[in-house]
PDB file of C-alpha atoms in Angstrom:
ATOM      1  CA  MET N   1      95.377 -60.107 -42.329  1.00  0.00           C
ATOM      2  CA  THR N   2      95.907 -63.230 -42.756  1.00  0.00           C
ATOM      3  CA  GLN N   3      97.730 -63.840 -39.532  1.00  0.00           C
ATOM      4  CA  ASP N   4      96.346 -63.376 -35.765  1.00  0.00           C
ATOM      5  CA  PHE N   5      97.853 -60.865 -33.782  1.00  0.00           C
ATOM      6  CA  TRP N   6     100.364 -63.153 -31.868  1.00  0.00           C
ATOM      7  CA  SER N   7     101.558 -64.076 -35.370  1.00  0.00           C
ATOM      8  CA  ARG N   8     102.315 -60.720 -36.481  1.00  0.00           C
ATOM      9  CA  ARG N   9     103.695 -60.068 -32.953  1.00  0.00           C
ATOM     10  CA  LYS N  10     105.992 -62.624 -32.920  1.00  0.00           C
ATOM     11  CA  ALA N  11     107.260 -61.837 -36.447  1.00  0.00           C
ATOM     12  CA  LYS N  12     107.550 -57.931 -34.836  1.00  0.00           C
ATOM     13  CA  VAL N  13     109.678 -59.252 -31.598  1.00  0.00           C
ATOM     14  CA  ALA N  14     112.101 -61.502 -34.517  1.00  0.00           C
ATOM     15  CA  ALA N  15     112.417 -58.604 -36.649  1.00  0.00           C
ATOM     16  CA  GLU N  16     113.417 -56.066 -33.363  1.00  0.00           C
ATOM     17  CA  THR N  17     116.233 -58.950 -32.029  1.00  0.00           C
ATOM     18  CA  GLU N  18     117.300 -59.161 -35.751  1.00  0.00           C
ATOM     19  CA  ALA N  19     117.744 -55.322 -36.334  1.00  0.00           C
ATOM     20  CA  GLU N  20     119.765 -55.170 -32.800  1.00  0.00           C
ATOM     21  CA  THR N  21     121.828 -57.653 -33.125  1.00  0.00           C
ATOM     22  CA  GLU N  22     122.625 -56.211 -36.882  1.00  0.00           C
ATOM     23  CA  VAL N  23     123.527 -53.016 -34.904  1.00  0.00           C
ATOM     24  CA  ALA N  24     125.415 -54.601 -32.160  1.00  0.00           C
ATOM     25  CA  VAL N  25     127.731 -56.370 -35.124  1.00  0.00           C
ATOM     26  CA  ALA N  26     128.050 -52.697 -37.388  1.00  0.00           C
ATOM     27  CA  GLU N  27     129.114 -51.395 -33.822  1.00  0.00           C
ATOM     28  CA  PRO N  28     132.664 -53.227 -32.564  1.00  0.00           C
ATOM     29  CA  GLU N  29     132.590 -53.918 -28.552  1.00  0.00           C
ATOM     30  CA  MET N  30     134.479 -50.622 -27.113  1.00  0.00           C
ATOM     31  CA  THR N  31     136.147 -50.410 -23.352  1.00  0.00           C
ATOM     32  CA  ASP N  32     134.894 -48.154 -21.158  1.00  0.00           C
ATOM     33  CA  ALA N  33     137.904 -46.206 -21.439  1.00  0.00           C
ATOM     34  CA  GLU N  34     137.272 -45.869 -25.044  1.00  0.00           C
ATOM     35  CA  VAL N  35     133.359 -44.968 -24.655  1.00  0.00           C
ATOM     36  CA  LEU N  36     134.597 -42.441 -22.298  1.00  0.00           C
ATOM     37  CA  ALA N  37     137.256 -40.770 -24.657  1.00  0.00           C
ATOM     38  CA  ALA N  38     134.762 -41.012 -27.617  1.00  0.00           C
ATOM     39  CA  PHE N  39     132.458 -38.915 -25.696  1.00  0.00           C
ATOM     40  CA  ASP N  40     134.995 -36.679 -23.854  1.00  0.00           C
ATOM     41  CA  LEU N  41     133.820 -37.991 -20.579  1.00  0.00           C
ATOM     42  CA  PRO N  42     136.388 -38.414 -17.306  1.00  0.00           C
ATOM     43  CA  ASP N  43     136.152 -41.779 -15.590  1.00  0.00           C
ATOM     44  CA  PRO N  44     132.681 -42.067 -13.268  1.00  0.00           C
ATOM     45  CA  ASP N  45     135.302 -43.325 -10.546  1.00  0.00           C
ATOM     46  CA  THR N  46     137.251 -40.051 -10.325  1.00  0.00           C
ATOM     47  CA  LEU N  47     134.777 -37.725 -10.288  1.00  0.00           C
ATOM     48  CA  ILE N  48     134.693 -35.290  -7.649  1.00  0.00           C
ATOM     49  CA  ALA N  49     131.908 -32.751  -5.489  1.00  0.00           C
ATOM     50  CA  GLY N  50     130.990 -30.290  -7.919  1.00  0.00           C
ATOM     51  CA  ASP N  51     131.661 -32.053 -11.179  1.00  0.00           C
ATOM     52  CA  ASP N  52     129.139 -31.792 -13.787  1.00  0.00           C
ATOM     53  CA  ILE N  53     127.717 -35.638 -15.004  1.00  0.00           C
ATOM     54  CA  LYS N  54     125.450 -33.954 -17.695  1.00  0.00           C
ATOM     55  CA  GLY N  55     127.379 -35.982 -19.982  1.00  0.00           C
ATOM     56  CA  PHE N  56     126.923 -39.203 -18.791  1.00  0.00           C
ATOM     57  CA  MET N  57     123.125 -38.531 -18.757  1.00  0.00           C
ATOM     58  CA  ALA N  58     123.435 -38.445 -22.705  1.00  0.00           C
ATOM     59  CA  LYS N  59     121.353 -41.584 -24.616  1.00  0.00           C
ATOM     60  CA  ALA N  60     124.367 -42.617 -26.496  1.00  0.00           C
ATOM     61  CA  VAL N  61     126.205 -43.495 -23.202  1.00  0.00           C
ATOM     62  CA  PRO N  62     125.826 -47.098 -22.156  1.00  0.00           C
ATOM     63  CA  ASP N  63     123.796 -47.421 -19.129  1.00  0.00           C
ATOM     64  CA  HIS N  64     126.435 -48.844 -16.666  1.00  0.00           C
ATOM     65  CA  LEU N  65     128.720 -45.805 -17.263  1.00  0.00           C
ATOM     66  CA  ARG N  66     125.785 -44.014 -16.168  1.00  0.00           C
ATOM     67  CA  ARG N  67     124.768 -45.616 -13.442  1.00  0.00           C
ATOM     68  CA  ARG N  68     128.438 -45.281 -12.125  1.00  0.00           C
ATOM     69  CA  ALA N  69     128.637 -41.976 -12.515  1.00  0.00           C
ATOM     70  CA  LEU N  70     125.229 -41.832 -10.251  1.00  0.00           C
ATOM     71  CA  ARG N  71     126.284 -44.107  -7.968  1.00  0.00           C
ATOM     72  CA  ARG N  72     129.905 -41.762  -7.283  1.00  0.00           C
ATOM     73  CA  LEU N  73     127.536 -38.921  -7.177  1.00  0.00           C
ATOM     74  CA  TRP N  74     125.362 -40.059  -4.875  1.00  0.00           C
ATOM     75  CA  ARG N  75     128.834 -41.518  -2.115  1.00  0.00           C
ATOM     76  CA  LEU N  76     129.929 -37.594  -2.616  1.00  0.00           C
ATOM     77  CA  ASN N  77     127.112 -35.913  -1.679  1.00  0.00           C
ATOM     78  CA  PRO N  78     124.984 -38.267   0.485  1.00  0.00           C
ATOM     79  CA  VAL N  79     121.676 -35.351   0.333  1.00  0.00           C
ATOM     80  CA  LEU N  80     120.911 -36.310  -2.993  1.00  0.00           C
ATOM     81  CA  ALA N  81     120.179 -40.000  -2.051  1.00  0.00           C
ATOM     82  CA  ASN N  82     118.525 -39.376   0.546  1.00  0.00           C
ATOM     83  CA  VAL N  83     114.567 -39.456   0.555  1.00  0.00           C
ATOM     84  CA  ASP N  84     113.016 -36.051   0.304  1.00  0.00           C
ATOM     85  CA  GLY N  85     109.492 -36.951   2.200  1.00  0.00           C
ATOM     86  CA  LEU N  86     107.043 -37.294  -0.401  1.00  0.00           C
ATOM     87  CA  VAL N  87     107.628 -41.230  -0.593  1.00  0.00           C
ATOM     88  CA  ASP N  88     104.444 -42.800   0.986  1.00  0.00           C
ATOM     89  CA  TYR N  89     105.671 -45.238   3.321  1.00  0.00           C
ATOM     90  CA  GLY N  90     109.230 -42.547   4.047  1.00  0.00           C
ATOM     91  CA  GLU N  91     108.608 -42.639   7.655  1.00  0.00           C
ATOM     92  CA  ASP N  92     110.782 -44.250  10.339  1.00  0.00           C
ATOM     93  CA  PHE N  93     108.282 -46.907  11.844  1.00  0.00           C
ATOM     94  CA  THR N  94     110.799 -48.141  14.621  1.00  0.00           C
ATOM     95  CA  ASP N  95     110.336 -45.036  16.836  1.00  0.00           C
ATOM     96  CA  SER N  96     109.855 -45.908  19.940  1.00  0.00           C
ATOM     97  CA  ALA N  97     107.890 -42.859  21.241  1.00  0.00           C
ATOM     98  CA  LYS N  98     105.331 -44.063  18.400  1.00  0.00           C
ATOM     99  CA  VAL N  99     105.421 -47.576  19.122  1.00  0.00           C
ATOM    100  CA  VAL N 100     102.477 -48.976  21.779  1.00  0.00           C
ATOM    101  CA  GLU N 101     104.342 -51.189  24.437  1.00  0.00           C
ATOM    102  CA  HIS N 102     103.415 -54.476  24.959  1.00  0.00           C
ATOM    103  CA  MET N 103     101.396 -54.613  21.506  1.00  0.00           C
ATOM    104  CA  GLN N 104     100.278 -58.019  20.342  1.00  0.00           C
ATOM    105  CA  THR N 105      98.971 -59.151  17.278  1.00  0.00           C
ATOM    106  CA  ALA N 106      97.490 -61.988  15.622  1.00  0.00           C
ATOM    107  CA  TYR N 107      99.440 -61.875  12.335  1.00  0.00           C
ATOM    108  CA  GLN N 108     102.367 -64.160  12.419  1.00  0.00           C
ATOM    109  CA  VAL N 109     104.922 -64.129   9.585  1.00  0.00           C
ATOM    110  CA  GLY N 110     104.408 -66.885   7.075  1.00  0.00           C
ATOM    111  CA  LYS N 111     101.185 -68.012   8.553  1.00  0.00           C
ATOM    112  CA  GLY N 112      98.949 -65.179   8.323  1.00  0.00           C
ATOM    113  CA  MET N 113      96.131 -64.766  10.606  1.00  0.00           C
ATOM    114  CA  LEU N 114      94.995 -68.511   9.914  1.00  0.00           C
ATOM    115  CA  THR N 115      95.849 -69.743  13.211  1.00  0.00           C
ATOM    116  CA  HIS N 116      94.368 -67.213  15.078  1.00  0.00           C
ATOM    117  CA  LEU N 117      91.005 -67.642  12.785  1.00  0.00           C
ATOM    118  CA  GLU N 118      91.320 -71.095  13.201  1.00  0.00           C
ATOM    119  CA  LYS N 119      91.105 -70.896  16.678  1.00  0.00           C
ATOM    120  CA  LEU N 120      88.094 -68.605  16.885  1.00  0.00           C
ATOM    121  CA  ALA N 121      85.994 -70.996  14.372  1.00  0.00           C
ATOM    122  CA  ALA N 122      86.881 -74.419  16.035  1.00  0.00           C
ATOM    123  CA  PRO N 123      83.795 -75.607  18.366  1.00  0.00           C
ATOM    124  CA  PRO N 124      84.453 -74.895  21.651  1.00  0.00           C
ATOM    125  CA  GLU N 125      85.286 -78.075  23.805  1.00  0.00           C
ATOM    126  CA  VAL N 126      83.297 -79.721  26.102  1.00  0.00           C
ATOM    127  CA  VAL N 127      84.472 -81.055  29.221  1.00  0.00           C
ATOM    128  CA  ALA N 128      82.817 -83.965  30.663  1.00  0.00           C
ATOM    129  CA  GLU N 129      84.067 -84.897  33.694  1.00  0.00           C
ATOM    130  CA  ASP N 130      81.201 -85.934  35.537  1.00  0.00           C
ATOM    131  CA  ALA N 131      79.149 -87.856  32.566  1.00  0.00           C
ATOM    132  CA  ASP N 132      78.086 -90.317  34.547  1.00  0.00           C
ATOM    133  CA  GLU N 133      76.219 -88.135  37.019  1.00  0.00           C
ATOM    134  CA  GLU N 134      72.928 -86.821  35.932  1.00  0.00           C
ATOM    135  CA  PRO N 135      72.363 -83.066  36.677  1.00  0.00           C
ATOM    136  CA  GLU N 136      69.818 -82.118  39.723  1.00  0.00           C
ATOM    137  CA  GLU N 137      66.945 -80.277  38.838  1.00  0.00           C
ATOM    138  CA  ALA N 138      66.559 -77.242  40.210  1.00  0.00           C
ATOM    139  CA  PRO N 139      63.282 -76.514  41.864  1.00  0.00           C
ATOM    140  CA  VAL N 140      60.965 -73.946  39.493  1.00  0.00           C
ATOM    141  CA  GLN N 141      60.092 -70.862  41.460  1.00  0.00           C
ATOM    142  CA  ILE N 142      57.489 -68.953  40.261  1.00  0.00           C
ATOM    143  CA  ASP N 143      57.687 -65.253  40.877  1.00  0.00           C
ATOM    144  CA  ALA N 144      54.412 -63.936  42.163  1.00  0.00           C
ATOM    145  CA  THR N 145      54.677 -60.395  40.542  1.00  0.00           C
ATOM    146  CA  VAL N 146      54.444 -62.190  37.507  1.00  0.00           C
ATOM    147  CA  THR N 147      51.476 -64.169  37.979  1.00  0.00           C
ATOM    148  CA  ALA N 148      49.693 -60.925  39.591  1.00  0.00           C
ATOM    149  CA  TYR N 149      50.023 -58.881  35.938  1.00  0.00           C
ATOM    150  CA  ALA N 150      49.301 -61.597  33.822  1.00  0.00           C
ATOM    151  CA  GLU N 151      45.380 -61.835  35.779  1.00  0.00           C
ATOM    152  CA  ILE N 152      45.132 -57.988  35.491  1.00  0.00           C
ATOM    153  CA  GLU N 153      43.588 -57.138  32.566  1.00  0.00           C
ATOM    154  CA  THR N 154      43.024 -54.212  31.223  1.00  0.00           C
ATOM    155  CA  GLU N 155      40.631 -52.172  28.936  1.00  0.00           C
ATOM    156  CA  LEU N 156      41.563 -50.763  26.342  1.00  0.00           C
ATOM    157  CA  ASP N 157      39.335 -47.837  24.751  1.00  0.00           C
ATOM    158  CA  GLU N 158      39.030 -49.084  21.149  1.00  0.00           C
ATOM    159  CA  ALA N 159      39.114 -46.678  18.553  1.00  0.00           C
ATOM    160  CA  PRO N 160      37.302 -46.399  15.356  1.00  0.00           C
ATOM    161  CA  ALA N 161      38.927 -48.227  12.858  1.00  0.00           C
ATOM    162  CA  PRO N 162      40.476 -45.807  10.077  1.00  0.00           C
ATOM    163  CA  ARG N 163      38.769 -44.776   7.139  1.00  0.00           C
ATOM    164  CA  ARG N 164      40.563 -46.372   4.225  1.00  0.00           C
ATOM    165  CA  ARG N 165      39.519 -44.259   1.501  1.00  0.00           C
ATOM    166  CA  MET N 166      39.106 -40.696   1.444  1.00  0.00           C
ATOM    167  CA  ARG N 167      35.743 -38.582   1.539  1.00  0.00           C
ATOM    168  CA  PHE N 168      34.748 -35.361   0.961  1.00  0.00           C
ATOM    169  CA  GLU N 169      31.779 -33.782   2.924  1.00  0.00           C
ATOM    170  CA  TYR N 170      30.306 -30.794   1.076  1.00  0.00           C
ATOM    171  CA  GLN N 171      27.798 -28.276   3.359  1.00  0.00           C
ATOM    172  CA  GLN N 172      25.199 -26.513   0.731  1.00  0.00           C
ATOM    173  CA  GLU N 173      23.526 -23.953   1.883  1.00  0.00           C
ATOM    174  CA  VAL N 174      20.128 -23.681   0.934  1.00  0.00           C
ATOM    175  CA  ALA N 175      18.845 -20.832  -0.475  1.00  0.00           C
ATOM    176  CA  SER N 176      15.374 -19.779   0.466  1.00  0.00           C
TER     177      SER N 176
END
């Protein structure tokens, strides 16, 4: 291995494109009518309901002819083009029965929720209309019930401190 991965990859891609060009040169360009005649297929634009399009699904048929046949099939039978309900977001979210009236969102197209979050993060504006005047000091009122509770002392029964270690006591019977 004298070359690194990317050098080998680049050489492989170049070899693939060269092989494709050789195949393209070997095969003369055929018109759509010639390709359809070679595969014995009808013109995709003349298909009618009930026609079999399996021949267009062969790998040898050019992709643009396959797509033309599928488009014609979908136009003939619109049921085939409808969503089968297995799509995650296949529901109709514009149904007026499911829409909440006057629903508002903070999300703005192209801006996201940035402006709403900026308003929340901004410090509140302080209105200083009477900045020259000093606020009047309100007289301090002391609640009599609060002082009465503070003066009452309660005597708590102090329980003995819990033992920190386990102690076992054995009673021995004295043999006489």
